[in-house]
Short mmCIF file of C-alpha atoms in Angstrom, two decimals:
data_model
loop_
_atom_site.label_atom_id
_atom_site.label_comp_id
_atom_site.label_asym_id
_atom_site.label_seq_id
_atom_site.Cartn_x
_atom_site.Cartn_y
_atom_site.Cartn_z
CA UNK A 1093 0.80 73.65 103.51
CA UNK A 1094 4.28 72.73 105.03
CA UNK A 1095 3.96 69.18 103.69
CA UNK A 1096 3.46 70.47 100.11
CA UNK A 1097 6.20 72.56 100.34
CA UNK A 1098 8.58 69.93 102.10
CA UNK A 1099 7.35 67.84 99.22
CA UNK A 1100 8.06 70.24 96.82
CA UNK A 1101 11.57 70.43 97.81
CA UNK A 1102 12.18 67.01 97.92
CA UNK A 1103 10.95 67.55 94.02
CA UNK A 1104 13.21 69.51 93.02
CA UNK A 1105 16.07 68.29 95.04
CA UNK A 1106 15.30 65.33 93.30
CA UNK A 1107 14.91 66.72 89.84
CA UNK A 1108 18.24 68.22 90.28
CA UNK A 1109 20.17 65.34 91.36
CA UNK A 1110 18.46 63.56 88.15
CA UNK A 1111 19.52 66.50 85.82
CA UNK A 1112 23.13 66.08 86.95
CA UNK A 1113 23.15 62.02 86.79
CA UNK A 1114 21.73 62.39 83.24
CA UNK A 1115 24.27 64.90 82.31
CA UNK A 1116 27.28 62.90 83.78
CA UNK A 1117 26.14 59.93 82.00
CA UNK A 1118 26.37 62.00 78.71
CA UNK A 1119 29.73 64.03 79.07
CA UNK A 1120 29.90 66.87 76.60
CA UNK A 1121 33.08 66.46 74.09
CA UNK A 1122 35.03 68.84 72.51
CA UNK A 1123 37.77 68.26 69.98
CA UNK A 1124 40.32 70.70 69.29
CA UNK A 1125 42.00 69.98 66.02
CA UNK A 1126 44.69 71.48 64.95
CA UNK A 1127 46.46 71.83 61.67
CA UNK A 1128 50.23 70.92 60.82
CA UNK A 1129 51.50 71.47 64.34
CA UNK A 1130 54.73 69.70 64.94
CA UNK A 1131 55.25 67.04 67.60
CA UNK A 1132 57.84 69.51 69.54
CA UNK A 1133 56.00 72.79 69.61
CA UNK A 1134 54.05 72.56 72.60
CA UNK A 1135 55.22 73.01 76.21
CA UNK A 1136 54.23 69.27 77.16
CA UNK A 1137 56.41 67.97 74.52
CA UNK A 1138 59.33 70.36 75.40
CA UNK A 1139 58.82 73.14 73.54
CA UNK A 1140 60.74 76.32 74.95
CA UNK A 1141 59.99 79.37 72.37
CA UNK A 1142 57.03 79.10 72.16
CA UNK A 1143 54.62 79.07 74.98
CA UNK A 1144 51.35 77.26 75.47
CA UNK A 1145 50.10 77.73 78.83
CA UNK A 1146 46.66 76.85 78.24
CA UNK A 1147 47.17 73.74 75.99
CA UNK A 1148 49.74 72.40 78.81
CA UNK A 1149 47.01 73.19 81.17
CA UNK A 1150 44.89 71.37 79.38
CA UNK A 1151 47.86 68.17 79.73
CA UNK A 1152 47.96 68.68 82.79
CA UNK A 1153 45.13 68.99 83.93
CA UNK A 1154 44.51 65.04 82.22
CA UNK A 1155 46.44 62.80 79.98
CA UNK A 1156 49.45 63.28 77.81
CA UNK A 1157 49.85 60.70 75.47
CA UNK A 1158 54.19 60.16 73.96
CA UNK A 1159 52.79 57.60 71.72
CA UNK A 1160 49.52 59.01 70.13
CA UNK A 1161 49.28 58.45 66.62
CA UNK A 1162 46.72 59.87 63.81
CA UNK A 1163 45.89 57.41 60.97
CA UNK A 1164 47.70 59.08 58.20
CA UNK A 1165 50.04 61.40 57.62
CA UNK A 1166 48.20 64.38 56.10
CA UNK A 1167 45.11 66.53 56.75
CA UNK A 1168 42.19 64.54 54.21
CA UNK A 1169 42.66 61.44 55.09
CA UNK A 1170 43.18 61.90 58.42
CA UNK A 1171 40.11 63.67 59.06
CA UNK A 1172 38.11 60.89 57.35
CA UNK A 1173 39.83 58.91 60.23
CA UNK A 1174 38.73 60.51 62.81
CA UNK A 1175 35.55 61.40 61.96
CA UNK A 1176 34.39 58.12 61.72
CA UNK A 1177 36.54 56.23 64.25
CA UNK A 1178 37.72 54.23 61.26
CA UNK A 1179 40.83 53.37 59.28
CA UNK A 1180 40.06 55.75 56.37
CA UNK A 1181 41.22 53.33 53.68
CA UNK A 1182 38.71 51.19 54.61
CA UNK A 1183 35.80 53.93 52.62
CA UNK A 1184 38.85 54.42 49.68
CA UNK A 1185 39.78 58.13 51.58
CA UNK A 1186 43.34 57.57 50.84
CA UNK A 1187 44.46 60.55 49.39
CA UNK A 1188 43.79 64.73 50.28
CA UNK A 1189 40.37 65.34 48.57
CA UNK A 1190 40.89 68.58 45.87
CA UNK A 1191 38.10 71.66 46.41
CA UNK A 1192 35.22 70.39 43.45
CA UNK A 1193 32.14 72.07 44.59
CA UNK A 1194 29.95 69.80 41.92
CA UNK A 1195 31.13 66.33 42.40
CA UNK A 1196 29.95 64.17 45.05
CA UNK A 1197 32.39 61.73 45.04
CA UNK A 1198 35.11 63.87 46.19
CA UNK A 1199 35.27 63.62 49.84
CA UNK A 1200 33.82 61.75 52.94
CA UNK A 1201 31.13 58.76 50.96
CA UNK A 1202 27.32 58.83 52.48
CA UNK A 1203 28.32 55.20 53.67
CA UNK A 1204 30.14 56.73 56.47
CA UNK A 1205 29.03 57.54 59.44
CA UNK A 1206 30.38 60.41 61.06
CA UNK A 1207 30.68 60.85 65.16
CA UNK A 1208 27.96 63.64 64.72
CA UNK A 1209 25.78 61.07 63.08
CA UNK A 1210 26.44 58.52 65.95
CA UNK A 1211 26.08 61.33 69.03
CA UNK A 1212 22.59 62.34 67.45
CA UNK A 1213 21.06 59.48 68.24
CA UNK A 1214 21.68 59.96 72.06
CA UNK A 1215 20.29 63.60 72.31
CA UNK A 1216 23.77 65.66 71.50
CA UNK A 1217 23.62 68.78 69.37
CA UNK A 1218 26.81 68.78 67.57
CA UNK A 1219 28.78 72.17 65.55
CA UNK A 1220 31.37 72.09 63.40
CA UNK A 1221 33.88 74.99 63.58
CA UNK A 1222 36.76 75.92 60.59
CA UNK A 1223 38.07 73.61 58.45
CA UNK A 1224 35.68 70.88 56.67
CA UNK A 1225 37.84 68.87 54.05
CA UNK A 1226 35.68 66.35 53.82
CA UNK A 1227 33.98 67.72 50.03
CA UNK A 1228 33.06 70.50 48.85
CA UNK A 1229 29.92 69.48 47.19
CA UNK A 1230 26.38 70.45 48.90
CA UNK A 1231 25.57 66.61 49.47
CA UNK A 1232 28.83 66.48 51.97
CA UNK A 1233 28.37 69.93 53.85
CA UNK A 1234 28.61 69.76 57.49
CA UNK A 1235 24.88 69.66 57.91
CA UNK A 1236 24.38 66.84 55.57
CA UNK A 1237 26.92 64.57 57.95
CA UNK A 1238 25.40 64.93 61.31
CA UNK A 1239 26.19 68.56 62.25
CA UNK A 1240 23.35 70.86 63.48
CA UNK A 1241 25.57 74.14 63.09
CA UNK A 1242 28.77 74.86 61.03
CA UNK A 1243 30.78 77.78 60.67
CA UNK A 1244 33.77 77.76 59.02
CA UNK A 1245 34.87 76.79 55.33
CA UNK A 1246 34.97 73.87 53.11
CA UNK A 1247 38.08 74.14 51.60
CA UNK A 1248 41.51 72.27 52.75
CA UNK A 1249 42.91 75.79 53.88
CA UNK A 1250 42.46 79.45 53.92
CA UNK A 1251 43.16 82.67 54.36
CA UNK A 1252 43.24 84.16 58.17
CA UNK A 1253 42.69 87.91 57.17
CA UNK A 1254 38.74 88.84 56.88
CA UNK A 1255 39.70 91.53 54.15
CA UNK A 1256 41.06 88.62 51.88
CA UNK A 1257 38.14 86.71 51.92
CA UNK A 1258 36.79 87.63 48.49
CA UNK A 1259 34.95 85.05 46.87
CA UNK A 1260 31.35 85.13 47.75
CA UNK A 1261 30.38 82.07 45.75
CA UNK A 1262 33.05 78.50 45.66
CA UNK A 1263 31.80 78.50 42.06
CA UNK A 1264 33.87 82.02 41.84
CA UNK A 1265 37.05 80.08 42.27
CA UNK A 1266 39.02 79.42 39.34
CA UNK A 1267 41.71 76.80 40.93
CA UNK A 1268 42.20 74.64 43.54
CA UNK A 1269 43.84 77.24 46.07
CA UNK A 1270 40.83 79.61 45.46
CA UNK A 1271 39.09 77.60 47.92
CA UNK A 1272 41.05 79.45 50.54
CA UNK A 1273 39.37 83.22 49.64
CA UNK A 1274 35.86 82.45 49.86
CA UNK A 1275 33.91 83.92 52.91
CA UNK A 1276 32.81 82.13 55.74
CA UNK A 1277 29.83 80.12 56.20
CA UNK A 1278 27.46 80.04 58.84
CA UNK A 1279 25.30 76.98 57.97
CA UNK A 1280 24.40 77.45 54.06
CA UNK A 1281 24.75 81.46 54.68
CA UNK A 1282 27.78 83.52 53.54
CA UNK A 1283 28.78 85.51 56.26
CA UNK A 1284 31.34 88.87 56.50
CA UNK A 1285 33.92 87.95 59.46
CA UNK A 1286 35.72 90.88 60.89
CA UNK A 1287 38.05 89.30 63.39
CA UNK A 1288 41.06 87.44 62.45
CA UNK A 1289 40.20 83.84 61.74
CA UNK A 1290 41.71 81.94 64.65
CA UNK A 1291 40.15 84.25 66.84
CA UNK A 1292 36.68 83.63 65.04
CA UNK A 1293 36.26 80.20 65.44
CA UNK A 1294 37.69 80.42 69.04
CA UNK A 1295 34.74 82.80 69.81
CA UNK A 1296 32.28 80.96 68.23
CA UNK A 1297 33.67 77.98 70.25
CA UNK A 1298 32.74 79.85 73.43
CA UNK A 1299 29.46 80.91 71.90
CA UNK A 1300 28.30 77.15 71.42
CA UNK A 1301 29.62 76.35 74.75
CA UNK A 1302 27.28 79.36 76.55
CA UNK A 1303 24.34 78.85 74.53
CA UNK A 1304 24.25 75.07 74.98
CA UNK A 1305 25.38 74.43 78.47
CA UNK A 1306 22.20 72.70 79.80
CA UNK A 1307 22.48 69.65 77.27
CA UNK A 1308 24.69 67.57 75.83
CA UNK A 1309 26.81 69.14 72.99
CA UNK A 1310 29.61 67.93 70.63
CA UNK A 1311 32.03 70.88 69.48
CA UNK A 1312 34.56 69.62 66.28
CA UNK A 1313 36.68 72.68 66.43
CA UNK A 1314 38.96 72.09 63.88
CA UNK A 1315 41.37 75.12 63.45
CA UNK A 1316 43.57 75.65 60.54
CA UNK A 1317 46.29 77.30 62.22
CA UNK A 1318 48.95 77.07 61.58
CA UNK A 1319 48.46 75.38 58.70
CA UNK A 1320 49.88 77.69 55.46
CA UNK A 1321 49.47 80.85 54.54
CA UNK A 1322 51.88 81.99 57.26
CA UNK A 1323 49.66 85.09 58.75
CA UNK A 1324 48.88 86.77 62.42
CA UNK A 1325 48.19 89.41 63.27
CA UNK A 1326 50.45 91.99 65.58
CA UNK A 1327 49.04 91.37 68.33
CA UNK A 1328 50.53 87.94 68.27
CA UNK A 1329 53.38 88.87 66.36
CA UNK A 1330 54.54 91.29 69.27
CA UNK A 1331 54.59 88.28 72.02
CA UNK A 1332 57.60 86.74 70.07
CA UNK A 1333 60.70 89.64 69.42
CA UNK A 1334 62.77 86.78 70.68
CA UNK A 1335 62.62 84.61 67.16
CA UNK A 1336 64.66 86.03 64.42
CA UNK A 1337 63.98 83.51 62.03
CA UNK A 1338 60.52 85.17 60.22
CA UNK A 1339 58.67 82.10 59.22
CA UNK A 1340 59.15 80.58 63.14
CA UNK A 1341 57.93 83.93 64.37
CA UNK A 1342 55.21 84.14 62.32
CA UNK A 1343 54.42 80.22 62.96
CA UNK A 1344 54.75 80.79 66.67
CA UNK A 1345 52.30 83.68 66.45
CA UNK A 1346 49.42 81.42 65.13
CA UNK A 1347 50.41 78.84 67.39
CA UNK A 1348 49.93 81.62 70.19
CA UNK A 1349 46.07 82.67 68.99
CA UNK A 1350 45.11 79.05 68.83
CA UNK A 1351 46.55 78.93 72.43
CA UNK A 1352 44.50 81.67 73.46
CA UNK A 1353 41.20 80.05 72.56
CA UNK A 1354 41.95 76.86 74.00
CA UNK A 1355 42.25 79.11 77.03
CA UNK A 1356 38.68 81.22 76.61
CA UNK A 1357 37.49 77.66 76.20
CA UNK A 1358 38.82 75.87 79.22
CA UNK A 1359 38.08 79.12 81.20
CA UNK A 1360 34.11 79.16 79.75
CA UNK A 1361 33.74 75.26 81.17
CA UNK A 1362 35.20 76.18 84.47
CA UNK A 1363 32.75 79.41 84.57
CA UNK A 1364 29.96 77.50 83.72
CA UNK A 1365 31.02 74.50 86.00
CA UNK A 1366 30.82 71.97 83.27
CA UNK A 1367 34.65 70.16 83.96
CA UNK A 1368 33.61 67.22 85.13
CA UNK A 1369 31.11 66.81 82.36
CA UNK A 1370 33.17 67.61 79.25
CA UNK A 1371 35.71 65.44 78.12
CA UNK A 1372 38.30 68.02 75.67
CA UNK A 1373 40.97 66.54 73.32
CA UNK A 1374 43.51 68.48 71.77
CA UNK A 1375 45.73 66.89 68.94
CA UNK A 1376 47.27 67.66 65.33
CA UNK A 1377 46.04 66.14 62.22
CA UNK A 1378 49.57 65.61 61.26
CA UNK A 1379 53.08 66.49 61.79
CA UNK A 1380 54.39 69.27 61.45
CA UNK A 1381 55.36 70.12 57.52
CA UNK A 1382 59.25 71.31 58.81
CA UNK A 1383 60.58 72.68 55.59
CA UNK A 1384 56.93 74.62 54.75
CA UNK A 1385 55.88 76.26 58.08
CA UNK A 1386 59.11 76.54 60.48
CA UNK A 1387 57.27 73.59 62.46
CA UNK A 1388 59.56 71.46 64.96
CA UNK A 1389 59.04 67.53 65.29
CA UNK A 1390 61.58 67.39 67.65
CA UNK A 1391 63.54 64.41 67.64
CA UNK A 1392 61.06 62.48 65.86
CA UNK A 1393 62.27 61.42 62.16
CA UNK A 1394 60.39 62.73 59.09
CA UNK A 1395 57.40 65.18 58.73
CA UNK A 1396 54.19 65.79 57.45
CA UNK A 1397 53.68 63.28 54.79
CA UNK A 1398 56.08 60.79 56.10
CA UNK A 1399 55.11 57.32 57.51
CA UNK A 1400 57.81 57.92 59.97
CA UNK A 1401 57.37 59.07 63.74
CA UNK A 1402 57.53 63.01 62.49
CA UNK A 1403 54.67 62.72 60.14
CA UNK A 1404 51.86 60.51 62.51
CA UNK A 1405 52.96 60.79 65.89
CA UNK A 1406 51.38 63.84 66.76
CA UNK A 1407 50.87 66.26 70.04
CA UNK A 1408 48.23 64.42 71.64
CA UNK A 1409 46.24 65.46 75.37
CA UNK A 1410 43.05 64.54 77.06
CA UNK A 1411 40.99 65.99 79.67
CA UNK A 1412 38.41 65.60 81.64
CA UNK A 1413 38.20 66.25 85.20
CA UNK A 1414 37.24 63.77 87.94
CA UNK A 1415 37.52 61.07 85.72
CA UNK A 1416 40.78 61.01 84.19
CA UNK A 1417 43.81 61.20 86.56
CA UNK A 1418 45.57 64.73 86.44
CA UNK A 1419 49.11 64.79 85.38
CA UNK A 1420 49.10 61.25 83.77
CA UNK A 1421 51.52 60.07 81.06
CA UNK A 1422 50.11 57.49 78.97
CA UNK A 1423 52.61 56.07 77.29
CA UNK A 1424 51.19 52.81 75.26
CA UNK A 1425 50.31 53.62 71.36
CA UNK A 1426 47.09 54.92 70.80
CA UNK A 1427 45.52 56.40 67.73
CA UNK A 1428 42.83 59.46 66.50
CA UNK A 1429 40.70 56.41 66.07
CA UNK A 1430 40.04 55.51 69.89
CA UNK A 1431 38.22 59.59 70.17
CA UNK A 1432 35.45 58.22 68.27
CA UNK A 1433 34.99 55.18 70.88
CA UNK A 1434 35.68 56.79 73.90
CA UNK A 1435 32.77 59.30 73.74
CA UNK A 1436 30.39 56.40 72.18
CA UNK A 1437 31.14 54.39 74.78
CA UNK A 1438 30.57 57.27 77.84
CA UNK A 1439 27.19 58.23 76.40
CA UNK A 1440 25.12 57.09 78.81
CA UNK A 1441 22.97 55.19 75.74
CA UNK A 1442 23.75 52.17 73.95
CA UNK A 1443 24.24 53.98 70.09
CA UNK A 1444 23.92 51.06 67.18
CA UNK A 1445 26.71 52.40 64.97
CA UNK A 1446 26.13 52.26 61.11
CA UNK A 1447 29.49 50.71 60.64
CA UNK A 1448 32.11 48.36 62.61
CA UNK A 1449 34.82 51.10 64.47
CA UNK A 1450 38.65 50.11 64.62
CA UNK A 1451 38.58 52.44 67.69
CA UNK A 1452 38.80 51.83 71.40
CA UNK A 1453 38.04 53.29 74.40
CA UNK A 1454 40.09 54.63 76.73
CA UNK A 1455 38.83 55.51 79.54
CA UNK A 1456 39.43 51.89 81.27
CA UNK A 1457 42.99 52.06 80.26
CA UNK A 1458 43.27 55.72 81.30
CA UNK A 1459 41.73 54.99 84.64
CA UNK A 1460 43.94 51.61 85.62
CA UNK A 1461 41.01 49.25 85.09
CA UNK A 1462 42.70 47.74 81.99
CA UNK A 1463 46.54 47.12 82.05
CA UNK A 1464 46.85 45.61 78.67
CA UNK A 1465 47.44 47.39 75.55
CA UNK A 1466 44.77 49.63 73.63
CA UNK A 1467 45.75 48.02 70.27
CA UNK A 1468 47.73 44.94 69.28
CA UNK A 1469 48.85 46.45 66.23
CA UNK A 1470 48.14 49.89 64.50
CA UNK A 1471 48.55 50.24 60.64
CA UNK A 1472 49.37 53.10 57.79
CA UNK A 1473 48.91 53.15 54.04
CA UNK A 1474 50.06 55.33 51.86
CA UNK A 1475 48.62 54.04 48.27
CA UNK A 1476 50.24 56.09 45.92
CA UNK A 1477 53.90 55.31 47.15
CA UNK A 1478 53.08 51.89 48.21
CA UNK A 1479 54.60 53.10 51.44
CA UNK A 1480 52.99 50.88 54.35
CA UNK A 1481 53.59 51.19 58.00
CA UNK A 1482 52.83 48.84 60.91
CA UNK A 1483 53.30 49.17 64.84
CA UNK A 1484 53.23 46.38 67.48
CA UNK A 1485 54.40 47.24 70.46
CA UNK A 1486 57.61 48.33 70.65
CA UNK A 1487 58.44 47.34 67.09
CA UNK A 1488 57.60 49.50 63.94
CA UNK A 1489 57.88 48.09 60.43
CA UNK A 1490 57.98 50.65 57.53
CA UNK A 1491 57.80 48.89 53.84
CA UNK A 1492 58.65 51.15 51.36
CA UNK A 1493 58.33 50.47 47.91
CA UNK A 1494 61.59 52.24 46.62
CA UNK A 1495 64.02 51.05 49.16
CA UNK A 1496 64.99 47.93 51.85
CA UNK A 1497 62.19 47.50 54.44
CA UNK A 1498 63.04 49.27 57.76
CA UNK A 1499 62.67 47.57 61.35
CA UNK A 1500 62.60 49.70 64.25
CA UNK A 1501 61.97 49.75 68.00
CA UNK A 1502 60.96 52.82 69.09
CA UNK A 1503 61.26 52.37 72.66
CA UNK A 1504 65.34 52.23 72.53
CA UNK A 1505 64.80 54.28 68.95
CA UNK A 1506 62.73 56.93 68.70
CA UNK A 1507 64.79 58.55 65.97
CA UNK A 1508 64.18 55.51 64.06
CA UNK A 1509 67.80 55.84 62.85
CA UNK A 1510 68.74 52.17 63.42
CA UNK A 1511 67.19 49.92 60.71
CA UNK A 1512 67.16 46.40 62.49
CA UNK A 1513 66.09 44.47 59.17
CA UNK A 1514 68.94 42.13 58.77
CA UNK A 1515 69.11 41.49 62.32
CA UNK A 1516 65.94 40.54 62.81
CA UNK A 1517 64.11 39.07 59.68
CA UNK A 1518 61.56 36.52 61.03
CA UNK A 1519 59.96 39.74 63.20
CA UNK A 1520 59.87 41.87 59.76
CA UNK A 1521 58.06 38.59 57.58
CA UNK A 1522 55.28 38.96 60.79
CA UNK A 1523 55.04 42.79 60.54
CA UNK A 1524 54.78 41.81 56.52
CA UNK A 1525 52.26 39.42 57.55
CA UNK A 1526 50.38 41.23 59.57
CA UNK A 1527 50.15 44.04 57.49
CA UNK A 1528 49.00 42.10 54.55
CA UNK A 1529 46.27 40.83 56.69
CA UNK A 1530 45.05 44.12 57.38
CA UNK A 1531 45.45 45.44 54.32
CA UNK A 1532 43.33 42.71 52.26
CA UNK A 1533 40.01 44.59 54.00
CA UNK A 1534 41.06 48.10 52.80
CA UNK A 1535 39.75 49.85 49.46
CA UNK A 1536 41.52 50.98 46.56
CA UNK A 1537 41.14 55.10 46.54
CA UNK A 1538 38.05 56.29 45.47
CA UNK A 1539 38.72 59.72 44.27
CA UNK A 1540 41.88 61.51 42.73
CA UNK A 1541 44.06 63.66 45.30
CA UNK A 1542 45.84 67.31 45.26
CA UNK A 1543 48.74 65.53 43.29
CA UNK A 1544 46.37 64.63 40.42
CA UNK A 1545 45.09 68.11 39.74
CA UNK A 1546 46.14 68.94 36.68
CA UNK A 1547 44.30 65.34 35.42
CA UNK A 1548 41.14 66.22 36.89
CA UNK A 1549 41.07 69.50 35.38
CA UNK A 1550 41.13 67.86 31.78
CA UNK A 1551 38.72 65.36 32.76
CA UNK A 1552 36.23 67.73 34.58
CA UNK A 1553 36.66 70.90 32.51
CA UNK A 1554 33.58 72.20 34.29
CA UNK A 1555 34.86 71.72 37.84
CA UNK A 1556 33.61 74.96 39.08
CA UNK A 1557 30.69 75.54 36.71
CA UNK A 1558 27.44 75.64 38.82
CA UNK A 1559 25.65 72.84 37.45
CA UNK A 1560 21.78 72.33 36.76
CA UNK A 1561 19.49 69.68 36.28
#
């Protein structure tokens, strides 16, 4: 009798150390997107009115990247980026996809593969949490794309306040902003949300986390905030008296609640004892849209649609405890791309991808085991304005199609007020060069943008008609 239950022991001692090999071999991830935050409005970055304790703990408690990029300069595109790990012009996702419930060519194509599709095929569950933006149309909905749970909205924005949300139906909407009133969905099911929105999606973050501790998950939590409307609630409000300005204070509110939740979030993992098995990024989708939302880029040049340092570079922090180095500054270029690679590669399970990544991973670099540089160059395109942007180490080249190219090296430069063109022409003809290069794989767009509106309204007059066969 003793030797069965000695052996037994040894079972499960055994079982357990297996469980926890397994599980460390396939890290959870969670990615905390958030929407039009500037570069300076954090406290890792400097920020000093408004606080962010549990974002900088989340900094600090890993990596903080100066030089972390996302691969365009507004929310669409750059979603399609890092979704799929790839330069988004490479699929034609070069412009911000409008709300069209019945066309399936407006948003992310079914030739992409998203990071949910990838992580699938190595056991993960994955949910998708507030904003969607990558088409509106049933075809593209979260579940279609990888996702076993969604709850959120499919729109490029909405509204915060539960009693605003009035459109049951996106076929109710009438224009392109209507997207932002329709309820919540949990899955395919309208649902009636009675918290403010920020604080939603935060709780159903902590939900997922609970319910799905004993496997490997993948959490997209993509908040709006504090993307436009400007709205919080009091309770927020009341934490900054010290802002006059109303459009900061209200800004710095939302900025607040999404703090919050990264803190339920980080404090859920610890509870749980999940750290050193969850790897959580935090960035922006863009910079921060100055003149709209009272955001701060800081010294950077430029905002939110700009291809310079104030529209892509972009808060930017990694954690994930016991394997990356607390405290550490990472200060060679990276991009939104690499996120995609970095969990692909820690999987435990070699995934065949669908289609060829531009990311990389990280984690060597992060960890001293490579020295060199992530990326020998990094690239931009915006196809409209024939504005094109490339970076190679130090040196940035921005071609713009109505003015004189501009050279810049951002390490001396990170205004990028000092246009080194004429002094230095045979480095811009191999910035032109290498752009070119790049640019002879990418597609034209393949759908019209937010700018084109009006157009697609006379070409699809029955945009939001509910179709039938």
């Amino acid at each position: 009798m003793k030797r069965v239950l000695f052996c037994l022991v040894l079972f499960a001692v055994f079982f357990a150390s297996c469980t926890r090999d397994e599980k460390n071999e396939a890290p959870n991830l969670i990615l905390i997107l958030v929407d039009d935050m500037g570069y300076a409005d954090v406290g890792f970055n400097g920020c000093t009115d408004i606080p962010t304790p549990n974002i900088d703990k989340l900094a600090e408690g890993g990596v903080r990247f100066t030089n972390g990029y996302v691969s365009y300069c507004v929310c669409g595109p750059s979603r399609a980026g890092l979704l799929t790990g790839r330069y988004q012009d490479r699929f034609g996702f070069s412009r911000n996809p409008l709300f069209a419930p019945n066309d399936p060519g407006m948003g992310l194509p079914l030739t992409e593969e998203t990071l949910a599709d990838a992580l699938k095929k190595a056991g993960y569950k994955s949910l998708a949490i507030g904003k969607w933006h990558m088409g509106a149309h049933e075809s593209l909905h979260p579940l279609k794309r990888g996702f076993d749970d969604f709850y959120g909205f499919l729109s490029g924005g909405h509204r915060y306040f539960p009693e605003e949300l009035t459109l049951n139906d996106p076929f109710e909407a009438t224009s392109q902003f209507d997207g932002y009133k329709t309820r919540l969905l949990r899955n395919y099911e309208r649902v009636d949300e009675t918290e403010y929105l920020t604080d939603a999606l935060s709780r159903e973050a902590v939900s997922y986390i609970e319910k799905n501790k004993d496997n490997p998950f993948f959490i997209y939590l993509a908040y709006n905030a504090p993307h436009a409307p400007l709205q919080a609630t009091e309770k927020y409000l009341s934490r900054f008296e010290n802002i006059d300005n109303k459009k900061r204070k209200t800004y710095a509110a939302m900025v607040s609640a999404v703090d919050d939740g990264v803190g339920l979030i980080l404090n859920k993992l610890e509870e749980l004892n999940l750290e050193e098995n969850t790897l959580v990024v935090f960035l922006s989708d863009n910079g921060g849209p100055e003149n709209h939302n009272a955001s701060d880029n800081g010294i950077l040049r430029g905002q939110k649609g700009d291809l310079f340092e104030g529209g892509i570079r972009v808060p930017f922090a990694m954690k994930w405890r016991g394997t990356i180095p607390a405290g550490e500054v990472y200060e060679n270029p990276i991009i939104s791309l690499d996120i995609f690679a970095t969990i692909i590669a820690q999987s435990g399970k070699k995934i065949p991808l669908k289609n060829e990544i531009d990311g990389v991973d990280l984690i060597p670099y992060l960890k001293g085991e490579n020295n060199s540089q992530p990326h020998d160059q990094l690239f931009w395109r915006k196809f409209d304005a024939q504005d094109y942007a490339v970076r190679q180490g130090d040196d940035k080249l921005l071609i713009k199609a109505d003015s004189k190219n501009m050279l810049f090296n951002l390490t001396d430069d990170i205004s990028e007020e000092n246009n080194l063109e004429e002094q230095r022409p045979d480095r811009v003809l191999q910035l032109t060069k290498e752009f070119q290069n790049w640019n002879r794989n990418m597609k034209d767009p393949i759908f019209m943008g937010l700018s084109q509106d009006k157009k697609y309204n006379e070409l699809h007059p029955e945009r939001f008609e509910k179709l039938t066969e």
